[in-house]
Coordinates of N, CA and C in Angstrom, one line a residue:
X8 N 38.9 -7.2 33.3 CA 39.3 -6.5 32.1 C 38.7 -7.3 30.9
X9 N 38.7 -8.7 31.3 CA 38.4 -9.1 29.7 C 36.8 -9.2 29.8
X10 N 36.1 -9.0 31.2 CA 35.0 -9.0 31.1 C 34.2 -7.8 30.7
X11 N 34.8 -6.4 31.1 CA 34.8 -5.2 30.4 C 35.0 -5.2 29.0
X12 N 35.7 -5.7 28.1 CA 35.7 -6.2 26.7 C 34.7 -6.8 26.1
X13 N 34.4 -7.6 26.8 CA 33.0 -8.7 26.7 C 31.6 -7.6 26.3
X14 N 31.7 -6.6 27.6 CA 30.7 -5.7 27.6 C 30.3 -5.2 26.6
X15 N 31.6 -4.2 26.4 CA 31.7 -3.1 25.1 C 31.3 -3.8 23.8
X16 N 31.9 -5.1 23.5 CA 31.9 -5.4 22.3 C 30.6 -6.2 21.9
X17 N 29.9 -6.6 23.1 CA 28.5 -6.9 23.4 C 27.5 -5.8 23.1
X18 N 27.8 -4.6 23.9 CA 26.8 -3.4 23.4 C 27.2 -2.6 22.2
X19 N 28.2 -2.8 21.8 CA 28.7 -2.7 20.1 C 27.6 -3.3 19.0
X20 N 27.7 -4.6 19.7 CA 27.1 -5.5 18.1 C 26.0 -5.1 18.5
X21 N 24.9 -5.1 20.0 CA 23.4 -4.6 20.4 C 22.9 -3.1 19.4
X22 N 23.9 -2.1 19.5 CA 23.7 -1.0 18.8 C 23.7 -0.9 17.3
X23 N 24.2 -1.9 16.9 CA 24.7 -2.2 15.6 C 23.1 -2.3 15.0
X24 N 22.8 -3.8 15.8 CA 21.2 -4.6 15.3 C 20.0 -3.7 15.5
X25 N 20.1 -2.9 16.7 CA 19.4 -1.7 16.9 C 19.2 -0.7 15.9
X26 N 20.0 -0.6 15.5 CA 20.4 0.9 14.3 C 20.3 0.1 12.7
X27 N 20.0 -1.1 12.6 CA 19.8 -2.1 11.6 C 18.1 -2.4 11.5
X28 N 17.7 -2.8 12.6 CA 16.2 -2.5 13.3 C 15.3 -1.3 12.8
X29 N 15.8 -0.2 13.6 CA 15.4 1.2 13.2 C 15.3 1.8 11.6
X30 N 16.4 1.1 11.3 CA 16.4 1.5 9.6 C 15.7 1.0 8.5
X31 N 14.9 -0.1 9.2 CA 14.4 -1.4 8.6 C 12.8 -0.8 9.0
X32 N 12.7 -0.5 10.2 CA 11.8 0.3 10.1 C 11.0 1.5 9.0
X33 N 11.7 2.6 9.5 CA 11.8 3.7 8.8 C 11.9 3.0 7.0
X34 N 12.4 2.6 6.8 CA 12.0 2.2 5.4 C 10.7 1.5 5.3
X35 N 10.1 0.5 5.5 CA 8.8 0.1 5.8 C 8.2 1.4 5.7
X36 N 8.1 2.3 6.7 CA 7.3 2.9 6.7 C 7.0 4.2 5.7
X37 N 7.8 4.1 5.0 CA 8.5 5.2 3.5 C 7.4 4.4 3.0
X38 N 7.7 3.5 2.7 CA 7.3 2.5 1.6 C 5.6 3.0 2.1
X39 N 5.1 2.4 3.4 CA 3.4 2.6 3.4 C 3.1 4.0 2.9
X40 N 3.7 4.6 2.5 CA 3.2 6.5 2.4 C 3.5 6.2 1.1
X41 N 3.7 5.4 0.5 CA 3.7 5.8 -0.9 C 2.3 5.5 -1.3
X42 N 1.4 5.1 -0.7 CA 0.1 4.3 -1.0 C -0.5 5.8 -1.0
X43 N -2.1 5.9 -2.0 CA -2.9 7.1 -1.7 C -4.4 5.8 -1.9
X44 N -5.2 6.7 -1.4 CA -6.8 6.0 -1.3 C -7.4 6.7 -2.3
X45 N -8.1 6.1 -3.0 CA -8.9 6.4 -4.5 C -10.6 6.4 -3.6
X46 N -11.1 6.9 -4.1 CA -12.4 6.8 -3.8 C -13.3 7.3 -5.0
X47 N -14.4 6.7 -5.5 CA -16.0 6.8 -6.6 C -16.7 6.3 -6.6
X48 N -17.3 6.8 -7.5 CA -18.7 6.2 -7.7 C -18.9 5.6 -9.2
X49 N -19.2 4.3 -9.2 CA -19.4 3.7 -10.4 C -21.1 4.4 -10.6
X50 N -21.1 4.6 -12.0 CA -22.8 5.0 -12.3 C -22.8 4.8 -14.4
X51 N -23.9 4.5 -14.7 CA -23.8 4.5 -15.9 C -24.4 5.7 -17.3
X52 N -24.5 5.5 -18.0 CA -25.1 6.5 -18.9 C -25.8 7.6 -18.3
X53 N -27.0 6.9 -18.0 CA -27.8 7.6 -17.2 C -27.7 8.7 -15.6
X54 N -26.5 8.2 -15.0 CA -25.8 8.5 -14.0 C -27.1 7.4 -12.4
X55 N -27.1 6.4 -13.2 CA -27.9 5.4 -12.5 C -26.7 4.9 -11.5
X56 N -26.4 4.7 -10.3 CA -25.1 4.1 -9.8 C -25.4 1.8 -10.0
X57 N -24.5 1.8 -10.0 CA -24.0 0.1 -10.2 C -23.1 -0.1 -9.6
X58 N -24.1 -1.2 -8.7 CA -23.7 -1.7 -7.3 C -22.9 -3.4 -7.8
X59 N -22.1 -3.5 -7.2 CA -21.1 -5.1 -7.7 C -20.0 -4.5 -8.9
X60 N -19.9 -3.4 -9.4 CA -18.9 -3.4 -10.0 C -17.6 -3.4 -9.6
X61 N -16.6 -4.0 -10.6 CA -15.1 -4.4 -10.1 C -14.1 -3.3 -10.5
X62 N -13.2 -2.9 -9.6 CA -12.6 -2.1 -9.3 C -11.2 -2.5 -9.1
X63 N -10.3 -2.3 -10.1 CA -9.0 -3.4 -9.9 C -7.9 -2.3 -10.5
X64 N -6.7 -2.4 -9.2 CA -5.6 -1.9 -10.3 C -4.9 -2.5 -11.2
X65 N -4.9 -2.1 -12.3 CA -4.4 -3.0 -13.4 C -2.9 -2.9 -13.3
X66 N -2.8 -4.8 -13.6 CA -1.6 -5.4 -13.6 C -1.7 -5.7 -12.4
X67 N -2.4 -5.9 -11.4 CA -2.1 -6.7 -10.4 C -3.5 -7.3 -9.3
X68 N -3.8 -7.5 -8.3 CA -5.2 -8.6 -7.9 C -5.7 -7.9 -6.8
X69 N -5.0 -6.2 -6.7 CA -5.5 -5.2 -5.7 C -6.5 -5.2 -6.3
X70 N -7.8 -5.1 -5.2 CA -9.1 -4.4 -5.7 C -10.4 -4.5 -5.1
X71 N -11.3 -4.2 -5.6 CA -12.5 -4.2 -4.7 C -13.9 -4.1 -5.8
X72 N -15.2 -4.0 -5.0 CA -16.1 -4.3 -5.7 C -16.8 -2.9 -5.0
X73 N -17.9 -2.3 -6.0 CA -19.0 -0.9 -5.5 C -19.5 -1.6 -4.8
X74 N -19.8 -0.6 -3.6 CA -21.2 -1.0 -2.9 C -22.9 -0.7 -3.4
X75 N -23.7 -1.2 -2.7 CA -25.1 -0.6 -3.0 C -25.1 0.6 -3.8
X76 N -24.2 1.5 -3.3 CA -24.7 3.0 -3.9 C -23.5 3.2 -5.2
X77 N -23.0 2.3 -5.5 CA -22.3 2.6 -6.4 C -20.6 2.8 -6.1
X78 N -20.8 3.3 -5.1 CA -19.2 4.0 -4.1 C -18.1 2.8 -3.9
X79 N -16.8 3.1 -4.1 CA -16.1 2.6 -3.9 C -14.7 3.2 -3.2
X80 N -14.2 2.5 -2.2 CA -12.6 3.0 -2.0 C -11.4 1.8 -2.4
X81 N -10.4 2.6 -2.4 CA -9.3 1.7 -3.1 C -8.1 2.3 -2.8
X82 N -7.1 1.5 -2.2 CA -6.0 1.9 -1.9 C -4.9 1.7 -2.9
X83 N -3.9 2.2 -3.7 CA -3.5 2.2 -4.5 C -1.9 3.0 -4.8
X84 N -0.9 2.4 -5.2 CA 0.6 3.0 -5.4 C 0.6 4.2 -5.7
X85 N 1.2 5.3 -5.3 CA 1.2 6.3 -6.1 C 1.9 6.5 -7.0
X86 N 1.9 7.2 -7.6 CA 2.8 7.6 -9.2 C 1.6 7.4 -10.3
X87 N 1.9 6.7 -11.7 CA 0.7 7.1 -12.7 C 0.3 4.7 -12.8
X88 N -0.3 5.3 -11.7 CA -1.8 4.3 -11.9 C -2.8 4.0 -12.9
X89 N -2.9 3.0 -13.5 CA -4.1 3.0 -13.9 C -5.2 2.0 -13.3
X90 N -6.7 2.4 -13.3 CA -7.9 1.7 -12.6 C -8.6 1.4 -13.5
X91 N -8.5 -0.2 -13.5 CA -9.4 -0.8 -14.4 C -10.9 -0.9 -13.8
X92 N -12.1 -0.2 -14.1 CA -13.4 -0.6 -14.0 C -14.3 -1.3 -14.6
X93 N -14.8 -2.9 -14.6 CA -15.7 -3.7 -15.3 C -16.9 -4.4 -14.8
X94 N -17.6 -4.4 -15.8 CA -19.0 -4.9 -14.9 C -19.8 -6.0 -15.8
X95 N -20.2 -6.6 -15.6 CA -20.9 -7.6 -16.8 C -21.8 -6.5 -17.7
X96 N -21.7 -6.6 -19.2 CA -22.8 -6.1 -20.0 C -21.8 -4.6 -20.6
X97 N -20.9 -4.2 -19.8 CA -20.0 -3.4 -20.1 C -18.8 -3.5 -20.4
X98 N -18.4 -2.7 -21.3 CA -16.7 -2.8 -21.8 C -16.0 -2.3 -20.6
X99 N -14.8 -2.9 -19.8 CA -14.0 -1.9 -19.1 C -13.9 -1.2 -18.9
X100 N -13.7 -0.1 -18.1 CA -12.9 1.3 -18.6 C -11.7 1.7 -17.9
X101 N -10.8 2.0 -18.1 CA -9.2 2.3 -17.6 C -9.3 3.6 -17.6
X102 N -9.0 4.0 -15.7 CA -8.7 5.1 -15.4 C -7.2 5.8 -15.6
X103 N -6.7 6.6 -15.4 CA -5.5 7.0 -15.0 C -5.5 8.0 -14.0

């Protein structure tokens, strides 16, 4: 009897941490879907592309640099973002 107690109250607290687990999950994973992927092309006046430019969301040290062709991807919070783009010889420019 008291070892049947033992049990229940054993698989009690197991289901407990389980269902603590699971919810701990499922939020984690809320959270990754709030991300969207940005993707461009850095290019100048001319529509010349510029390769090395920096690619940063502003207010924080997310970011990345163009490739050769100019192109870039960036993963980024959703809601209203802004994308800071800078390159040597040029003023910034802030996306929204």
């Amino acid at each position: 009897m008291i070892i049947e107690k033992m049990k229940k109250k054993l698989l009690r607290h197991f289901n407990r941490k389980m269902f603590i687990a699971l919810l701990m999950l499922f939020v984690v994973s809320i959270a990754y879907a709030q991300e969207r992927t940005v993707q461009g092309l850095i290019t100048d006046e001319s529509k010349t592309p510029i390769p090395g430019a920096n690619v940063v969301v502003k207010g924080t040290t997310t970011g990345t640099v163009s490739d050769t062709e100019g192109k870039f991807t960036l993963k980024v919070p959703s809601g209203n973002t802004v994308i800071v783009v800078s390159y040597i010889g040029y003023q910034p420019q802030e996306i929204r």
